[in-house]
XYZ file of C-alpha atoms in Angstrom:
690
model
C 0.000 0.000 0.000
C 1.330 3.441 -0.956
C 2.412 5.365 2.127
C 2.773 8.673 0.327
C 0.149 10.632 -1.563
C 1.146 13.243 -4.157
C -1.600 15.599 -5.376
C -1.011 17.475 -8.630
C -3.328 19.807 -10.580
C -3.610 18.170 -13.984
C -4.526 14.544 -14.717
C -2.016 14.673 -17.590
C 0.827 14.764 -15.040
C -0.342 11.774 -12.991
C 1.055 8.934 -15.117
C 4.379 10.698 -15.745
C 5.068 11.505 -12.088
C 3.881 8.088 -10.834
C 6.377 6.461 -13.205
C 9.164 8.576 -11.682
C 8.249 7.817 -8.049
C 7.357 4.135 -8.012
C 4.915 2.032 -5.985
C 5.418 3.805 -2.646
C 3.665 6.852 -4.029
C 0.063 7.290 -5.104
C -0.408 10.233 -7.480
C -3.808 11.916 -7.954
C -5.030 15.140 -9.561
C -7.219 17.883 -8.081
C -8.192 18.912 -11.634
C -7.657 22.582 -10.822
C -9.445 24.433 -8.027
C -11.684 22.508 -5.630
C -13.088 25.502 -3.715
C -14.168 28.972 -4.804
C -16.424 31.815 -3.755
C -20.089 31.108 -4.619
C -21.173 32.252 -8.090
C -24.518 33.556 -6.868
C -23.084 36.192 -4.519
C -20.151 38.546 -4.022
C -18.317 35.919 -1.982
C -16.967 38.058 0.851
C -18.364 40.201 3.653
C -17.350 43.901 3.638
C -18.897 44.252 7.117
C -16.684 41.477 8.499
C -13.301 42.800 7.315
C -13.801 41.306 3.837
C -13.667 37.733 5.083
C -14.042 35.470 2.008
C -16.583 32.676 1.871
C -15.491 29.484 0.107
C -17.616 26.539 -0.973
C -16.872 23.311 -2.810
C -17.076 23.829 -6.565
C -20.082 22.044 -8.082
C -19.074 18.726 -9.584
C -15.991 18.269 -7.380
C -17.750 16.225 -4.666
C -16.844 12.764 -6.019
C -13.260 13.823 -6.668
C -12.838 15.131 -3.120
C -14.350 11.929 -1.727
C -11.780 9.878 -3.673
C -8.962 12.140 -2.455
C -10.145 11.857 1.186
C -10.142 8.077 0.843
C -6.493 8.108 -0.244
C -5.599 10.684 2.434
C -6.700 8.234 5.141
C -4.321 5.588 3.789
C -1.305 7.864 3.466
C 1.324 8.737 6.083
C 2.547 11.770 4.163
C 0.755 14.053 1.741
C 2.692 16.093 -0.818
C 0.876 18.970 -2.476
C 2.511 19.350 -5.903
C 0.285 21.926 -7.592
C 1.773 24.440 -10.049
C 4.613 26.704 -8.832
C 2.720 30.016 -8.886
C 0.097 31.974 -6.911
C -2.760 29.942 -8.340
C -1.057 26.646 -7.564
C -0.236 27.771 -4.024
C -3.864 28.749 -3.464
C -5.078 25.370 -4.764
C -2.781 23.609 -2.273
C -4.116 25.787 0.554
C -7.718 25.057 -0.444
C -6.907 21.322 -0.544
C -5.677 21.407 3.058
C -9.093 22.744 4.107
C -11.261 20.691 1.746
C -9.483 17.446 2.742
C -9.115 18.332 6.450
C -5.339 17.958 6.361
C -4.629 20.140 9.400
C -3.607 17.135 11.542
C -1.740 15.295 8.798
C 1.899 15.437 7.708
C 1.475 17.779 4.752
C 4.316 19.076 2.599
C 4.333 21.549 -0.255
C 6.632 20.656 -3.140
C 7.243 22.436 -6.447
C 9.185 21.646 -9.586
C 9.856 23.864 -12.567
C 10.021 20.944 -15.004
C 8.502 17.472 -15.031
C 11.617 15.326 -15.132
C 12.668 12.512 -12.823
C 15.501 14.565 -11.346
C 13.356 17.643 -10.722
C 10.487 15.683 -9.144
C 12.777 13.649 -6.866
C 14.707 16.758 -5.815
C 11.448 18.459 -4.851
C 10.689 15.602 -2.437
C 14.053 16.227 -0.766
C 13.231 19.914 -0.309
C 9.629 20.141 0.920
C 8.311 23.309 2.547
C 5.189 24.723 4.116
C 2.496 26.488 2.113
C 3.565 30.069 1.361
C 0.687 32.167 2.702
C 2.022 35.300 0.993
C 1.431 33.620 -2.377
C -2.003 32.424 -1.229
C -2.960 35.894 -0.002
C -1.829 37.479 -3.279
C -4.145 35.104 -5.135
C -7.010 35.782 -2.717
C -6.579 39.546 -3.111
C -6.507 39.278 -6.926
C -9.604 37.054 -6.914
C -11.521 39.443 -4.653
C -10.544 42.540 -6.654
C -11.698 40.811 -9.831
C -14.938 39.790 -8.098
C -15.608 43.359 -6.975
C -15.276 44.763 -10.484
C -17.162 41.936 -12.177
C -20.033 41.563 -9.719
C -20.576 45.275 -9.087
C -20.290 46.671 -12.616
C -21.601 43.855 -14.845
C -25.251 44.220 -13.650
C -25.178 47.864 -14.806
C -24.166 46.716 -18.283
C -26.950 44.135 -18.231
C -29.510 46.804 -17.346
C -28.422 49.316 -19.977
C -27.139 47.172 -22.840
C -27.888 43.438 -22.644
C -27.598 40.471 -20.287
C -24.498 38.343 -20.372
C -22.052 41.240 -20.682
C -19.182 41.579 -18.248
C -16.655 44.067 -16.960
C -13.279 42.973 -15.660
C -10.388 44.598 -13.850
C -7.888 43.702 -16.606
C -10.211 43.041 -19.553
C -11.801 46.518 -19.336
C -8.387 48.208 -19.543
C -7.384 45.975 -22.454
C -10.636 46.873 -24.254
C -10.001 50.594 -23.700
C -6.464 50.273 -25.094
C -7.821 48.593 -28.258
C -10.604 51.216 -28.595
C -8.048 54.038 -28.251
C -5.932 52.519 -31.010
C -8.962 52.132 -33.328
C -9.939 55.753 -32.673
C -6.372 56.856 -33.420
C -6.438 54.949 -36.729
C -9.877 56.289 -37.653
C -8.841 59.907 -37.058
C -5.407 59.615 -38.653
C -4.720 62.106 -41.445
C -2.159 60.823 -43.974
C 0.649 63.245 -44.793
C 2.267 63.219 -48.217
C 6.035 62.869 -48.554
C 8.535 61.726 -51.166
C 11.728 59.698 -51.220
C 14.480 60.027 -53.790
C 17.057 57.330 -54.552
C 19.917 57.697 -56.979
C 21.343 54.684 -58.827
C 25.081 55.045 -59.374
C 27.449 52.959 -61.471
C 30.862 52.039 -60.048
C 33.812 50.160 -61.509
C 33.671 46.362 -60.933
C 30.159 46.638 -59.423
C 27.737 44.170 -61.045
C 24.698 46.209 -60.062
C 24.179 49.943 -59.557
C 24.690 51.291 -56.024
C 21.485 52.673 -54.490
C 21.951 55.799 -52.344
C 19.087 57.507 -50.529
C 18.539 61.252 -50.356
C 19.573 62.541 -46.927
C 19.504 66.323 -47.242
C 22.197 68.872 -47.854
C 25.515 69.766 -46.277
C 23.699 71.643 -43.489
C 21.783 68.567 -42.290
C 18.880 66.182 -42.859
C 15.981 67.391 -45.023
C 12.590 65.807 -45.687
C 10.945 66.013 -49.116
C 7.392 66.977 -48.206
C 5.888 67.698 -51.642
C 6.303 67.163 -55.381
C 7.550 70.703 -55.947
C 10.461 70.216 -53.550
C 11.306 66.913 -55.222
C 11.292 68.477 -58.692
C 13.528 71.315 -57.493
C 16.101 68.855 -56.104
C 16.121 66.743 -59.269
C 16.382 69.851 -61.449
C 19.302 71.145 -59.399
C 21.093 67.779 -59.716
C 20.764 67.628 -63.501
C 24.233 67.004 -64.925
C 25.885 67.120 -61.469
C 28.871 64.941 -60.538
C 28.347 62.388 -57.753
C 31.418 61.821 -55.558
C 32.075 59.750 -52.444
C 32.581 62.288 -49.645
C 33.338 59.740 -46.908
C 33.372 56.030 -46.192
C 33.112 54.555 -42.721
C 33.889 50.906 -42.083
C 33.344 49.111 -38.808
C 31.718 46.220 -37.024
C 28.561 45.874 -34.986
C 27.242 43.116 -32.791
C 23.761 41.672 -32.834
C 23.024 40.473 -29.324
C 21.841 36.947 -28.702
C 18.163 36.929 -27.706
C 17.047 36.324 -24.147
C 15.301 33.009 -23.465
C 11.525 33.069 -23.645
C 9.164 34.476 -21.057
C 5.447 33.746 -21.412
C 4.917 37.050 -23.202
C 7.829 36.757 -25.657
C 6.945 33.119 -26.418
C 3.370 34.151 -27.226
C 4.579 37.004 -29.445
C 7.164 34.954 -31.350
C 4.802 31.979 -31.817
C 2.221 34.380 -33.251
C 4.705 35.895 -35.720
C 6.734 32.807 -36.626
C 4.142 30.014 -36.365
C 0.881 31.951 -36.826
C -0.381 30.554 -33.484
C -3.078 32.368 -31.523
C -2.156 33.201 -27.926
C -4.616 30.569 -26.691
C -3.168 27.895 -28.990
C 0.392 28.702 -27.896
C -0.517 28.233 -24.229
C -2.455 25.030 -24.931
C 0.433 23.419 -26.829
C 2.989 24.672 -24.300
C 0.909 23.095 -21.510
C 1.113 19.743 -23.308
C 4.887 20.044 -23.674
C 5.235 20.947 -19.982
C 2.949 18.253 -18.593
C 4.506 15.440 -20.575
C 4.631 13.847 -24.011
C 5.295 10.196 -24.838
C 8.693 10.152 -26.544
C 9.941 6.994 -28.207
C 12.699 5.433 -26.111
C 12.102 7.764 -23.135
C 8.495 7.206 -22.106
C 6.319 10.136 -21.032
C 8.443 13.153 -20.110
C 8.024 16.900 -19.776
C 9.856 18.657 -22.593
C 9.820 22.292 -21.426
C 9.911 24.113 -18.099
C 6.949 25.886 -16.494
C 5.160 28.019 -19.073
C 3.888 30.948 -16.971
C 6.829 33.169 -16.142
C 8.082 36.707 -16.683
C 11.666 35.872 -15.755
C 14.613 35.305 -18.101
C 16.685 33.683 -15.352
C 18.397 30.377 -16.158
C 19.485 27.872 -13.504
C 23.182 27.054 -13.079
C 22.491 23.436 -14.086
C 20.746 24.470 -17.311
C 23.520 26.931 -18.124
C 26.186 24.240 -17.576
C 24.298 21.779 -19.787
C 23.992 24.452 -22.503
C 27.736 25.212 -22.328
C 28.576 21.545 -22.779
C 26.125 21.168 -25.674
C 27.267 24.308 -27.514
C 31.008 23.673 -27.202
C 30.551 20.020 -28.169
C 28.404 20.721 -31.234
C 29.494 24.160 -32.454
C 32.844 24.953 -30.839
C 34.096 27.089 -27.951
C 33.932 30.302 -30.011
C 30.115 29.963 -30.210
C 29.676 30.078 -26.434
C 28.687 33.417 -24.923
C 31.148 34.860 -22.429
C 28.746 36.399 -19.881
C 25.694 34.574 -18.558
C 22.761 35.877 -20.601
C 19.954 36.255 -18.055
C 18.561 39.695 -18.791
C 17.486 42.374 -16.350
C 14.421 43.053 -14.303
C 12.016 45.567 -15.796
C 11.432 48.342 -13.247
C 9.863 46.066 -10.689
C 7.281 44.682 -13.112
C 9.003 41.280 -13.276
C 8.130 38.775 -10.548
C 11.171 36.572 -11.306
C 9.502 33.687 -9.463
C 10.575 31.069 -11.990
C 13.136 30.370 -14.626
C 12.739 31.337 -18.258
C 10.905 28.900 -20.530
C 13.503 26.448 -21.824
C 13.834 22.786 -22.814
C 13.851 20.518 -19.766
C 16.711 18.568 -21.361
C 18.806 20.313 -24.013
C 19.900 16.916 -25.371
C 16.320 16.350 -26.561
C 17.030 17.768 -30.017
C 13.775 18.613 -31.844
C 14.628 16.824 -35.095
C 15.433 13.607 -33.202
C 12.072 13.411 -31.403
C 9.923 14.845 -34.200
C 8.153 11.529 -34.848
C 6.855 11.471 -31.254
C 5.271 14.924 -31.446
C 2.282 16.385 -33.233
C 3.048 19.031 -35.851
C 2.105 21.872 -33.481
C 4.040 20.366 -30.574
C 7.139 19.968 -32.737
C 7.011 23.517 -34.110
C 6.601 25.137 -30.684
C 9.170 22.880 -29.016
C 11.668 23.627 -31.793
C 11.061 27.354 -31.300
C 11.640 27.111 -27.519
C 14.691 24.846 -27.929
C 16.375 27.037 -30.564
C 15.640 30.231 -28.637
C 17.183 28.859 -25.439
C 20.301 27.475 -27.130
C 20.720 30.771 -29.005
C 20.395 32.728 -25.750
C 23.504 30.978 -24.417
C 25.541 31.486 -27.599
C 27.877 34.272 -28.693
C 26.630 37.452 -30.340
C 26.650 37.668 -34.131
C 29.190 40.104 -35.614
C 28.657 42.148 -38.790
C 31.095 44.059 -40.971
C 29.488 47.414 -41.792
C 30.072 49.992 -44.511
C 28.373 53.391 -44.711
C 29.107 56.122 -47.185
C 28.101 59.678 -47.954
C 27.748 60.687 -51.594
C 27.759 64.382 -52.433
C 26.480 66.131 -55.560
C 26.701 69.938 -55.387
C 25.447 70.628 -51.850
C 23.084 67.605 -51.787
C 23.955 64.514 -49.745
C 22.921 60.896 -50.352
C 23.726 57.970 -48.059
C 24.135 54.232 -48.523
C 24.942 51.467 -46.069
C 25.553 47.750 -46.126
C 26.457 44.969 -43.721
C 27.666 41.408 -44.048
C 28.009 38.666 -41.460
C 31.542 38.288 -40.151
C 30.669 35.729 -37.442
C 27.200 34.180 -37.304
C 27.244 33.278 -33.584
C 23.758 32.469 -32.303
C 22.315 33.057 -35.795
C 23.733 29.699 -36.820
C 20.634 28.122 -35.259
C 18.123 30.895 -34.579
C 16.766 33.859 -36.542
C 13.660 35.561 -35.168
C 10.592 36.426 -37.242
C 11.580 40.120 -37.091
C 15.051 39.637 -38.591
C 15.496 40.541 -42.246
C 17.069 38.066 -44.639
C 20.776 38.608 -45.220
C 21.604 40.115 -48.613
C 23.781 37.912 -50.807
C 25.431 40.852 -52.606
C 27.489 43.593 -50.974
C 28.198 46.281 -53.605
C 29.768 48.741 -51.133
C 32.472 46.395 -49.824
C 35.055 47.250 -52.534
C 34.459 50.993 -52.711
C 37.059 53.575 -51.673
C 36.882 57.360 -51.469
C 38.670 57.478 -54.840
C 36.103 55.299 -56.614
C 34.542 57.138 -59.534
C 30.752 57.105 -59.620
C 28.607 57.548 -62.691
C 24.988 58.700 -62.656
C 22.577 56.010 -63.812
C 19.055 57.166 -62.899
C 16.762 58.543 -60.227
C 13.996 56.566 -58.483
C 11.445 58.863 -56.909
C 8.417 57.621 -54.962
C 5.349 59.252 -53.471
C 4.387 58.040 -49.996
C 1.775 58.779 -47.363
C 2.383 58.437 -43.637
C 0.629 55.439 -42.110
C -1.328 55.251 -38.838
C -0.282 52.999 -35.995
C -1.131 49.411 -36.967
C -4.176 47.593 -35.631
C -3.369 45.523 -32.579
C -2.672 41.841 -33.051
C -2.811 39.402 -30.159
C 0.997 39.491 -30.016
C 1.301 43.299 -30.032
C -1.503 43.635 -27.459
C 0.305 41.236 -25.114
C 3.501 43.258 -25.597
C 1.669 46.502 -24.779
C -0.017 45.027 -21.685
C 3.353 43.778 -20.458
C 5.061 47.127 -21.090
C 2.304 48.939 -19.175
C 2.494 46.445 -16.300
C -1.116 45.324 -16.771
C -1.839 41.694 -15.941
C 0.690 38.933 -15.475
C 1.810 35.887 -17.537
C -1.205 33.847 -16.459
C -3.725 36.548 -17.460
C -2.750 37.562 -21.013
C -4.408 34.632 -22.789
C -7.646 34.551 -20.693
C -8.064 38.333 -21.097
C -7.934 38.212 -24.910
C -10.082 35.056 -25.002
C -12.774 36.748 -22.880
C -12.865 39.861 -25.082
C -13.313 37.669 -28.172
C -15.888 35.416 -26.477
C -17.978 38.419 -25.350
C -17.865 39.813 -28.916
C -16.261 43.048 -27.660
C -13.512 42.574 -30.229
C -13.143 40.481 -33.346
C -10.140 39.076 -35.179
C -9.667 39.347 -38.947
C -6.477 37.741 -40.238
C -4.258 38.588 -37.263
C -5.693 42.049 -36.573
C -8.016 42.859 -33.663
C -10.969 45.206 -34.249
C -13.528 46.618 -31.810
C -17.149 45.632 -32.433
C -20.113 47.954 -31.973
C -20.882 46.139 -28.720
C -17.308 46.697 -27.535
C -17.575 50.417 -28.313
C -20.791 50.714 -26.285
C -19.334 48.874 -23.275
C -16.117 50.888 -23.402
C -17.975 54.212 -23.584
C -20.009 53.292 -20.472
C -16.860 52.194 -18.613
C -14.945 55.361 -19.548
C -17.836 57.613 -18.534
C -18.810 55.887 -15.290
C -15.644 54.078 -14.140
C -12.623 56.001 -15.443
C -10.358 54.603 -12.695
C -11.118 50.989 -13.655
C -10.041 51.565 -17.266
C -6.989 53.639 -16.303
C -3.846 51.687 -17.205
C -1.681 53.369 -14.526
C -4.180 52.550 -11.777
C -4.423 48.933 -12.916
C -0.625 48.615 -13.166
C -0.284 50.011 -9.630
C -2.726 47.386 -8.359
C -0.525 44.703 -9.950
C 2.489 46.077 -8.086
C 0.525 45.995 -4.824
C -0.352 42.336 -5.482
C 3.347 41.668 -6.106
C 3.984 43.325 -2.738
C 1.518 40.938 -1.106
C 3.364 38.001 -2.702
C 6.672 39.319 -1.397
C 5.241 39.777 2.107
C 5.652 43.577 2.167
C 1.949 44.477 1.768
C -0.945 43.136 3.877
C -3.481 41.622 1.489
C -6.651 42.887 3.143
C -5.318 46.455 3.122
C -5.360 46.316 -0.694
C -8.983 45.151 -0.640
C -10.012 47.638 2.084
C -8.624 50.576 0.129
C -10.117 49.533 -3.205
C -13.667 48.561 -2.239
C -15.055 51.886 -0.840
C -14.010 53.840 -3.955
C -15.548 51.218 -6.224
C -18.749 51.126 -4.168
C -19.077 54.902 -4.389
C -18.433 54.896 -8.164
C -21.090 52.196 -8.633
C -23.650 54.204 -6.610
C -23.010 57.332 -8.695
C -23.173 55.319 -11.922
C -26.448 53.686 -10.848
C -27.980 57.114 -10.185
C -26.757 58.553 -13.479
C -27.714 55.545 -15.574
C -31.106 55.315 -13.847
C -31.935 58.701 -15.381
C -31.292 57.279 -18.820
C -34.408 55.517 -20.042
C -33.536 53.049 -22.767
C -36.533 51.969 -24.805
C -36.512 49.850 -27.904
C -36.393 52.258 -30.840
C -39.380 51.730 -33.154
C -38.591 51.775 -36.881
C -40.718 52.158 -40.011
C -39.792 48.627 -41.076
C -42.904 46.421 -41.035
C -42.648 42.816 -39.845
C -43.716 40.687 -42.783
C -44.846 37.928 -40.398
C -47.371 39.873 -38.279
C -47.503 43.479 -39.525
C -46.028 45.181 -36.435
C -43.383 47.923 -36.667
C -40.037 46.273 -35.931
C -37.778 47.602 -33.135
C -33.998 47.889 -32.730
C -32.436 45.379 -30.312
C -28.862 44.782 -29.164
C -27.289 41.358 -29.678
C -23.821 39.846 -29.360
C -22.864 41.261 -32.772
C -24.498 44.683 -32.339
C -27.894 46.066 -33.394
C -30.552 44.053 -35.214
C -34.266 44.365 -36.010
C -36.727 42.258 -34.028
C -40.478 41.977 -33.930
C -41.957 43.434 -30.685
C -44.481 40.580 -30.779
C -41.907 38.175 -29.277
C -42.403 35.385 -28.260
C -45.487 34.974 -30.463
C -43.523 36.339 -33.434
C -39.795 35.587 -33.588
C -38.987 37.403 -36.822
C -35.578 39.157 -36.919
C -33.478 40.746 -39.663
C -30.276 42.775 -39.990
C -30.475 46.439 -39.023
C -29.178 48.782 -41.728
C -28.680 52.230 -40.187
C -28.784 55.044 -42.769
C -26.227 57.850 -42.364
C -28.044 60.369 -44.570
C -25.510 60.297 -47.404
C -26.249 59.128 -50.981
C -24.068 56.377 -52.424
C -21.284 57.916 -54.580
C -21.720 55.066 -57.082
C -25.486 54.602 -57.549
C -27.215 57.279 -55.463
C -28.811 54.805 -53.045
C -28.603 55.163 -49.239
C -25.256 54.623 -47.546
C -25.792 52.414 -44.473
C -23.673 51.074 -41.621
C -22.873 47.426 -42.191
C -20.928 44.758 -40.318
C -18.347 42.347 -41.625
C -18.767 38.647 -40.787
C -16.540 39.200 -37.743
C -18.526 42.246 -36.549
C -16.263 45.049 -37.834
C -18.148 48.213 -38.844
C -17.964 49.620 -42.371
C -20.095 51.764 -44.688
C -21.810 50.257 -47.720
C -24.652 50.799 -50.125
C -28.175 49.675 -49.208
C -28.492 48.344 -52.777
C -25.863 45.649 -52.168
C -25.171 43.286 -53.953
C -26.240 45.246 -57.056
C -23.948 48.081 -55.894
C -20.507 47.160 -54.490
C -19.634 50.508 -52.811
C -17.855 50.162 -49.443
C -15.770 52.482 -47.261
C -14.075 51.930 -43.887
C -14.331 55.693 -43.177
C -17.650 57.555 -42.980
C -18.423 59.175 -46.371
C -19.900 62.675 -46.603
C -21.812 64.711 -49.198
C -18.795 67.013 -49.639
C -16.795 66.785 -52.877
C -13.037 67.222 -53.069
C -12.301 70.703 -54.521
C -9.158 69.277 -56.106
C -10.383 66.130 -57.922
C -14.152 65.925 -57.329
C -14.101 62.608 -55.403
C -16.295 62.257 -52.284
C -14.722 63.204 -48.933
C -14.631 61.033 -45.786
C -14.519 62.000 -42.100
C -11.204 61.684 -40.241
C -11.616 63.227 -36.781
C -12.479 66.910 -37.296
C -11.141 66.917 -40.849
C -12.430 65.863 -44.245
C -10.076 63.798 -46.408
C -10.427 62.980 -50.085
C -11.225 59.279 -50.595
C -9.014 59.195 -53.700
C -5.705 57.602 -52.646
C -3.863 59.543 -55.344
C -5.206 62.882 -54.094
C -5.645 62.785 -50.286
C -6.724 66.458 -50.150
C -7.450 67.532 -46.534
C -9.637 70.337 -45.184
C -11.010 71.255 -41.741
C -14.715 70.691 -41.143
C -14.915 73.790 -38.921
C -13.379 76.206 -41.370
């Protein structure tokens, strides 16, 4: 009979760990949390110093009964839940749910699921860290306060099923701000001028870019300026004024954190954030590898640290010197730096559990997605311990009259870490290097000019990867929250994803406007980031957890009371339209659904007729003269189209107006407080309030 009971979180770990420990150990899974605050109420008592109330989660009764049965048989109980706040809290809840107060209970953690790591954890047991537990309790209660106090207001004024969240509401506001910035962006015209120059022994012309004149850098803002420069350079001699040769280093990348793994997997593998975390969880919990059995392939996947253990560093040194040579090993230990207190540094970076598990050698044992992500993690870690790449660089200034052109080139001198890893952001290395043989005495001959018209571009739409990067930079959320936050926004139809880009839906705009008007503090990124730092302080034992809750709750309660009073004054009735229901003859009304507004028969439930709502904007279609209406893409993104679709194919992402461009006669569109010509070749701009 097993004398020791080990309780882990995930059933996927049970078989792997039991194989490591043998017959003296019984291994069971809690399958996540076993206790939580009740769903039907706030879950804590503000009148009793915010004491939380916990109950057994519905459906966990049989599991707890099975665990209690094994607890009675065991002499020692090891709580081996995940090594983070959530895992610590689950262990603490297990001690209460299983009545372990009088038992020999030990808390063990391991950063990777390998035989060595699991056995070492048994040699170094500890007590439950109540600072970690309290940090999780405080986070849970803060999230409860926001969700349970604000969501009912959204139900009353918009529709049931909506939700507000402490992190999700800030993330939504950040996306809305970016969409507003893009919508109001006014493109500015500018030009670039390249000169193609012939040089002796050069197979292709040298391309030099216009820099300015001898007094400094100059931008070419219009066609007239461009023509003046080209006219002035007609027949001019082009001479090399200076050449500068040197070297530069490209630093080896840091090993992955949760955030950087999510970003790189999105760019390099086209994985969604949710998919990345799902596949990484499989690699962490254990995969059956031919010849090795079931083993964990990567370390714990929720971390914001780039720290690497001494053992992992030593193994990497041995692997790199043995396979690539001593010169490919980095001199200093590449561990990175903490980011202004925003990094918890509780774990190691994400790395392969065993560097000798080369991706190509175990490919047959992995699914396609598992192999691609494991290869990315493995290559990134090995690269992080390798030497920097070194480039030879050449830059030159070319002068013609008082005009200056510049050209630059680089070639790899020593590939270093780039022998095995090139990130998705790195540009491909050019195979030709026309500047390498040039000297200041080289004679240049004019070949031709290449002039191009450009327009400035707005900030790009957020992708999942860039949103995660922004949240991390602002200190909002933590590694465990990035994926659930984005998933919730998509699930609630507040945002939609087209290709990789995130767009706000009409529903998201409505929710965000209510949150900004009634709860500006909740959607303030600095306030939210400060709360995260306070929770980190709780984890470190420097901040008392209930003080965080005590200080937050009264302000929220007051804001909710004010919002209730203000919103109570706003009577929201279904807007009656002149559209007649063809089923029963009633005038149809405008309703709000998950994807925005739609028309519904007020005779519900007797009549269930619905149809799309096409809101007219009072502007005739520039193509056929019909009504321009607000439409939605399949993913819920708003655009303007003709009511006569599909006979008329007019569409515009910006709101069209009745104004005509005084320059080319094309219709104008709204961009903030300005009108911009819809003709991409014109782009005439005028103020609306002129």
